XYZ file of C-alpha atoms in Angstrom:
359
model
C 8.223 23.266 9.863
C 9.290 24.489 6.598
C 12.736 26.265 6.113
C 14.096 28.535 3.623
C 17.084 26.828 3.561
C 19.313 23.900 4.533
C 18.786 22.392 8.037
C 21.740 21.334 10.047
C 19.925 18.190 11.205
C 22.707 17.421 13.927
C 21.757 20.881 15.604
C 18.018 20.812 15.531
C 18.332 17.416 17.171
C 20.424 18.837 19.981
C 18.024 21.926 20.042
C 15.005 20.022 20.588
C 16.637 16.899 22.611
C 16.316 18.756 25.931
C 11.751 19.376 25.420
C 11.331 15.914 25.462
C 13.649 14.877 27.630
C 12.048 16.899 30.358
C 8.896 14.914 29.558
C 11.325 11.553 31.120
C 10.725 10.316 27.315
C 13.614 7.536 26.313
C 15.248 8.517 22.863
C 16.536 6.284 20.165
C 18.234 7.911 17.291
C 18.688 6.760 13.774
C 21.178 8.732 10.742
C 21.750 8.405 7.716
C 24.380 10.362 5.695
C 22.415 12.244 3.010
C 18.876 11.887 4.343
C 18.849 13.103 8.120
C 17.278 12.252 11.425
C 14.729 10.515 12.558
C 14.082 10.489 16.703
C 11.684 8.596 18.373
C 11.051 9.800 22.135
C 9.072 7.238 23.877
C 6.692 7.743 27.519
C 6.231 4.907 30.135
C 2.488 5.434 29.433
C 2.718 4.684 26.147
C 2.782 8.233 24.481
C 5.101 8.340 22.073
C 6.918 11.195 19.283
C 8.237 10.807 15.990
C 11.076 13.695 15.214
C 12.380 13.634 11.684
C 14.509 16.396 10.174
C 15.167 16.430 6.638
C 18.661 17.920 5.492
C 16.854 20.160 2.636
C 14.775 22.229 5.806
C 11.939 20.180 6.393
C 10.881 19.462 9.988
C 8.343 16.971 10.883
C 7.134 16.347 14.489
C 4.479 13.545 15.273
C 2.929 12.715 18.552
C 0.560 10.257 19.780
C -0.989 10.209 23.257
C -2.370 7.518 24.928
C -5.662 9.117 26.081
C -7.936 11.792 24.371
C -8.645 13.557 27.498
C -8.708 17.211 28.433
C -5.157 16.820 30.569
C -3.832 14.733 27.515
C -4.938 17.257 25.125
C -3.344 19.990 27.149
C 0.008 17.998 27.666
C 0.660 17.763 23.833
C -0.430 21.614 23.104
C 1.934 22.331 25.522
C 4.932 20.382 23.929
C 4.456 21.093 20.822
C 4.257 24.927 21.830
C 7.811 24.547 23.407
C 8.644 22.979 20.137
C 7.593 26.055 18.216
C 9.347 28.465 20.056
C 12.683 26.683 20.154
C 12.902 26.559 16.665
C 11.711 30.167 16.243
C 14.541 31.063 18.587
C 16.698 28.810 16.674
C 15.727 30.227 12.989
C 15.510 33.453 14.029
C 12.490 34.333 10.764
C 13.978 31.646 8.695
C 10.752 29.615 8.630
C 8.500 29.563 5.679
C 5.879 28.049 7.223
C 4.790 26.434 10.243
C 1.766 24.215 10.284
C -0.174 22.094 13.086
C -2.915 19.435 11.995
C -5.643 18.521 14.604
C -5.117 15.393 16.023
C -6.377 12.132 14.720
C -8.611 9.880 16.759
C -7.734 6.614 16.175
C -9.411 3.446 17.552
C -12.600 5.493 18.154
C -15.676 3.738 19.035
C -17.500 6.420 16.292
C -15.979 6.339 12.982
C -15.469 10.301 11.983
C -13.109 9.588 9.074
C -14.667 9.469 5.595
C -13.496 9.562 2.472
C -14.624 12.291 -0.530
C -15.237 10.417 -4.131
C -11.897 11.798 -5.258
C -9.825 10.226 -2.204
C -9.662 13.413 0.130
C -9.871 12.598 3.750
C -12.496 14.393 5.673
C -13.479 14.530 9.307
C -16.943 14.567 10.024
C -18.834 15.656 13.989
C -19.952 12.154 14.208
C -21.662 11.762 17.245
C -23.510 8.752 17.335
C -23.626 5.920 15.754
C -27.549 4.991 15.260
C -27.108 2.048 13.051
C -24.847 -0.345 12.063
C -26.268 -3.518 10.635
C -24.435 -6.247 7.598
C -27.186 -7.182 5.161
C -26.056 -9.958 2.299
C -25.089 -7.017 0.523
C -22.992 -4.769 1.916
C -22.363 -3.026 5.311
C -25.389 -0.302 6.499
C -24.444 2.519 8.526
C -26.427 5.558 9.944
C -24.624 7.918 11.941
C -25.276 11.031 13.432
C -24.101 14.412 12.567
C -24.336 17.435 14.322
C -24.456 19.760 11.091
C -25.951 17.190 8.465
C -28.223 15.133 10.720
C -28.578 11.566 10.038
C -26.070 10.213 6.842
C -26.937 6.865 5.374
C -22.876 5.055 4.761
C -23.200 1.974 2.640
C -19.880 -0.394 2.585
C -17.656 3.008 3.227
C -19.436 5.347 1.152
C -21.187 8.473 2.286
C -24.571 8.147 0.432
C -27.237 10.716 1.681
C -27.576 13.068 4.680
C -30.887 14.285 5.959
C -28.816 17.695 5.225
C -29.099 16.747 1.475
C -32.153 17.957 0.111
C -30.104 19.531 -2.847
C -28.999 15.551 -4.001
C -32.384 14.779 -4.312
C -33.505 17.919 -6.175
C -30.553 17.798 -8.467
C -31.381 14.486 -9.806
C -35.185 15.167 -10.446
C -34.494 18.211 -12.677
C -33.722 20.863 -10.137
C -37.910 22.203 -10.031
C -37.669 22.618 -13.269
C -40.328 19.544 -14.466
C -43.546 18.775 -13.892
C -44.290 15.133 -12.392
C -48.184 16.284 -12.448
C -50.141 13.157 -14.038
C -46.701 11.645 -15.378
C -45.018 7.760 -15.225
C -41.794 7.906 -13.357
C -39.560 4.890 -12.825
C -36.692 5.346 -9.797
C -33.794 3.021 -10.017
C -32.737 2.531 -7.021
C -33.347 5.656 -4.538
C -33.485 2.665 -1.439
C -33.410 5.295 0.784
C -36.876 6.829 -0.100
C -35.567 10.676 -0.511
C -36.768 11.031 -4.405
C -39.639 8.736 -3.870
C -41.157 11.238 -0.927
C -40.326 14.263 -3.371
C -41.975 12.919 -6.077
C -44.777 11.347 -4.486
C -45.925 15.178 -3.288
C -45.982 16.398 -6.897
C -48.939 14.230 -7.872
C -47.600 12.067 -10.614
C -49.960 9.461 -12.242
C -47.516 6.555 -11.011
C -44.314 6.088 -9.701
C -42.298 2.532 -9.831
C -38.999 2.330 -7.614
C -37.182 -0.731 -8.221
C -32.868 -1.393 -7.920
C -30.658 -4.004 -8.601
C -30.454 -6.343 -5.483
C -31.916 -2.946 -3.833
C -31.712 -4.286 -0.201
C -34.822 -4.650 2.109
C -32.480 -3.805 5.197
C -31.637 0.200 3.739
C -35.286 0.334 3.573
C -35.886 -0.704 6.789
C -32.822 1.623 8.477
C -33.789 4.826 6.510
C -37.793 4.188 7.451
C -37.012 4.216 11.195
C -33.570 6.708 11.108
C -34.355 9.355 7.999
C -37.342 9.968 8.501
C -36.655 13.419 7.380
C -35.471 12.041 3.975
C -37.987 9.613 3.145
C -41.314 10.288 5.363
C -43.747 8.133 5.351
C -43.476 6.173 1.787
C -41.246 3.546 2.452
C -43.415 2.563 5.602
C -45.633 0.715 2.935
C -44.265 -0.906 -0.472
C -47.312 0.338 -2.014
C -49.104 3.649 -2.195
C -51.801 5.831 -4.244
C -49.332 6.335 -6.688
C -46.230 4.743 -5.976
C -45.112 0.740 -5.442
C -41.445 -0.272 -4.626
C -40.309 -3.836 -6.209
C -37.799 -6.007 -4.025
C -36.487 -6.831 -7.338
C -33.334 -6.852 -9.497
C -34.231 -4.218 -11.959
C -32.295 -5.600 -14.787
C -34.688 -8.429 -15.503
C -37.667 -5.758 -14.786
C -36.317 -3.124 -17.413
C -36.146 -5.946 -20.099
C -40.113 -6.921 -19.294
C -41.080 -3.560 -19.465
C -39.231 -2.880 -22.514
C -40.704 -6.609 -23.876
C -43.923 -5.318 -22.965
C -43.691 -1.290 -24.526
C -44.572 0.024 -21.249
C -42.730 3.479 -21.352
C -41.850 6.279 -18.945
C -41.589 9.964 -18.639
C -39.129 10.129 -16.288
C -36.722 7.522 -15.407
C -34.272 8.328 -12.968
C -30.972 6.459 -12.303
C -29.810 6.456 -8.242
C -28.059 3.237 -8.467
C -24.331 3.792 -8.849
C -22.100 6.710 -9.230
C -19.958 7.102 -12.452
C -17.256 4.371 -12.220
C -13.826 6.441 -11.611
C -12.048 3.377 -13.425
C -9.972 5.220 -16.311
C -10.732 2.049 -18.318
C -14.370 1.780 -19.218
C -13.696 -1.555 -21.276
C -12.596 -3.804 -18.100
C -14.650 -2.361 -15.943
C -17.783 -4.529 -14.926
C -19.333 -2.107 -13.188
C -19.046 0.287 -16.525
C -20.669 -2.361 -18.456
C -23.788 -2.509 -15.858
C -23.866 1.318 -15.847
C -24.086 0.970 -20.181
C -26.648 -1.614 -20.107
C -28.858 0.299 -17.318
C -28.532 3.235 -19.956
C -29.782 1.299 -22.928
C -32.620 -0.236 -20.824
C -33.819 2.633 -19.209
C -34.082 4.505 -22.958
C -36.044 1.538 -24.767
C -38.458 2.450 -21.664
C -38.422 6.294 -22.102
C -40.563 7.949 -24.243
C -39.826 9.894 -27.285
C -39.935 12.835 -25.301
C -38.673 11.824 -22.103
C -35.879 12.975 -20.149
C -33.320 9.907 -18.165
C -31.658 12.037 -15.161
C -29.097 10.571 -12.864
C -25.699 11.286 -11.089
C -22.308 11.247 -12.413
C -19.178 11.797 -9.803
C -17.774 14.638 -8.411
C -16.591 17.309 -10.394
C -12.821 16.840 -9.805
C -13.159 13.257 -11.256
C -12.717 14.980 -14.880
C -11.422 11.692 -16.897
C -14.400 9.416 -14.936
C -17.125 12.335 -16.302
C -15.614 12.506 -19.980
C -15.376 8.404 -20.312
C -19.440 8.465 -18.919
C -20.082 10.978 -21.443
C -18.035 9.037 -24.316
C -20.235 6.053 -23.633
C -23.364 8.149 -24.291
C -22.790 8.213 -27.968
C -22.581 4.296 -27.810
C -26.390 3.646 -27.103
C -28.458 1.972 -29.241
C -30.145 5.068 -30.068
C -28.487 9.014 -30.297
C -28.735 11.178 -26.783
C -27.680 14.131 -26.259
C -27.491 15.376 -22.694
C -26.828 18.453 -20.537
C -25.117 18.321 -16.805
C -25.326 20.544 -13.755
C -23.076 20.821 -10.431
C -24.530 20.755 -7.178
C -22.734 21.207 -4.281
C -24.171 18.529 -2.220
C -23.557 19.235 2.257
C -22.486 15.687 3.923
C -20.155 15.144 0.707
C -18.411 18.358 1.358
C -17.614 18.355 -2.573
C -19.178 19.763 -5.749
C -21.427 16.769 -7.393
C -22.436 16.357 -11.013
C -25.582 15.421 -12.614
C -26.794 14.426 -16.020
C -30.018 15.165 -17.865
C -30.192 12.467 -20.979
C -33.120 12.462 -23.447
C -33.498 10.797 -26.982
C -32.011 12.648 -29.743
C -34.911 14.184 -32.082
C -35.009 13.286 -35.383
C -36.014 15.251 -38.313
C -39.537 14.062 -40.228
């Protein structure tokens, strides 16, 4: 609850004492001179309520049942409805604002709670858990969603949905390029969504390597996202396409030692770093040397596409575009914001080619 003006904390208190008392709750009380109440109101079940009243009007009520059934549900509408109405009797249209937040789940054998790139808390309809596996890399989940269908969730971090087509056509150029007869090189892309895409458009070749990509994402997405990947990560080679189990640090340097060159390389390793210190950062300093490796292996008049962060991360995106004009040879670059569906957030990507230079 928030007031338009002072609260007299001692009569709230006294207002509100006689809800949860009816509930045979046990209070304790603590005071303090200038900064209010705070009442906690505990059940013999367990249940519990936090009451804390802040002297400049602002009213905080937080309860936590022991069960998430339908009669537990119902118990703590119903309290929290007596709660409203007492204070709207007590205010009498001196409250600004009144706001209830769904419950949190805690302790839930199905983790629903994810975080958005720029810290956000969201709530997804998990309703399954399909997979949930530790490789020597990093922790694998897939879990099922109601509206987005499968999501791939590597160490914490939402990665791909079967709902997110738009991902995968953002960082191939958004239909606007033509794969026919071309060499493509996918760095990283372990879940097999831009490799299916690709594959369909006929290119000449296409080479999908990562850095420590990790045999046990392949193996979760080719059995639960099938949607996303089809049928190309069933075998490590194809007509046109081969994946490498292989670091692709040491590969970019051979192909670069070698000439080979590329059309398209595109970069589905890492998000932009959101460190605000590009310097320190290790993980800017892979990012920069991926960058200058992938454009001694693109051709004159190739194009480098890859993701950057969300679009709220502004400083992240400006320090990723700083360190474009740090390559060994001039880019210049154009960007694009998708809104991709499982990250509930508007996503930026990058289109990078080699900076022409007059004859």
């Amino acid at each position: 609850f928030s007031l338009n003006l002072a609260a007299d904390c001692n009569a709230i208190l006294k207002a509100l004492q006689p809800i949860f008392q009816e509930q045979g709750m046990t209070e304790t009380v603590h005071n303090w001179e200038d900064h209010g109440y705070l009442v906690t109101y505990i059940k013999k079940n367990g249940s519990f309520a936090n009451l804390r009243i802040h002297p400049h009007g602002l009213v905080l009520v937080d309860l936590q049942s022991y069960n998430d059934d339908v009669k537990g549900r119902e118990e703590v509408d119903q309290l929290l409805n007596k709660v409203e109405e007492r204070m709207k009797e007590l205010f009498h249209g001196n409250i600004k604002r009144v706001k209830r937040l769904p419950a949190i789940l805690r302790g839930g054998v199905i983790d629903r709670y994810w975080p958005t790139a720029d810290g956000r808390l969201v709530e997804y309809d998990i309703d399954e858990v399909v997979y949930d596996e530790d490789s020597p890399f990093q922790n694998i989940k897939i879990l099922h969603s109601k509206q987005f269908g499968n999501i791939l969730i590597l160490s914490g971090d939402v990665n791909l949905a079967e709902s997110d087509l738009a991902y995968t056509q953002a960082i191939m150029g958004s239909g606007k390029e033509d794969y026919t007869g071309k060499e493509v090189l996918i760095l990283g892309g372990g879940d097999g969504g831009i490799l299916y895409e690709i594959v369909k458009l006929k290119p000449k070749m296409v080479t999908m390597v990562a850095s420590n990509i990790d045999q046990m994402v392949i193996d979760g997405c080719r059995k639960h996202m099938r949607k996303t990947c089809g049928d190309v990560l069933d075998n490590l080679r194809g007509e046109c396409y081969q994946v490498l189990i292989e670091d692709c640090i040491p590969v970019l340097k051979r192909y670069a030692k070698e000439g080979r060159m590329f059309d398209y390389v595109i970069n589905d390793l890492t998000a932009v770093p959101i460190s605000t210190s590009p310097e320190e950062d290790s993980t800017w300093e892979f990012l920069r040397l991926i960058l200058d490796l992938s454009m001694k292996v693109l051709k004159q008049d190739g194009k480098y596409f890859t993701q950057g962060n969300c679009i709220n991360l502004t400083d992240a995106l400006t320090l990723y575009e700083e360190q474009l004009s740090r390559l060994y040879c001039p880019v210049e670059f154009s960007k694009e914001t998708v809104c991709v569906p499982s990250y509930m957030e508007l996503w930026v990507f990058y289109t990078i080619w080699k900076k022409q230079t007059g004859i």
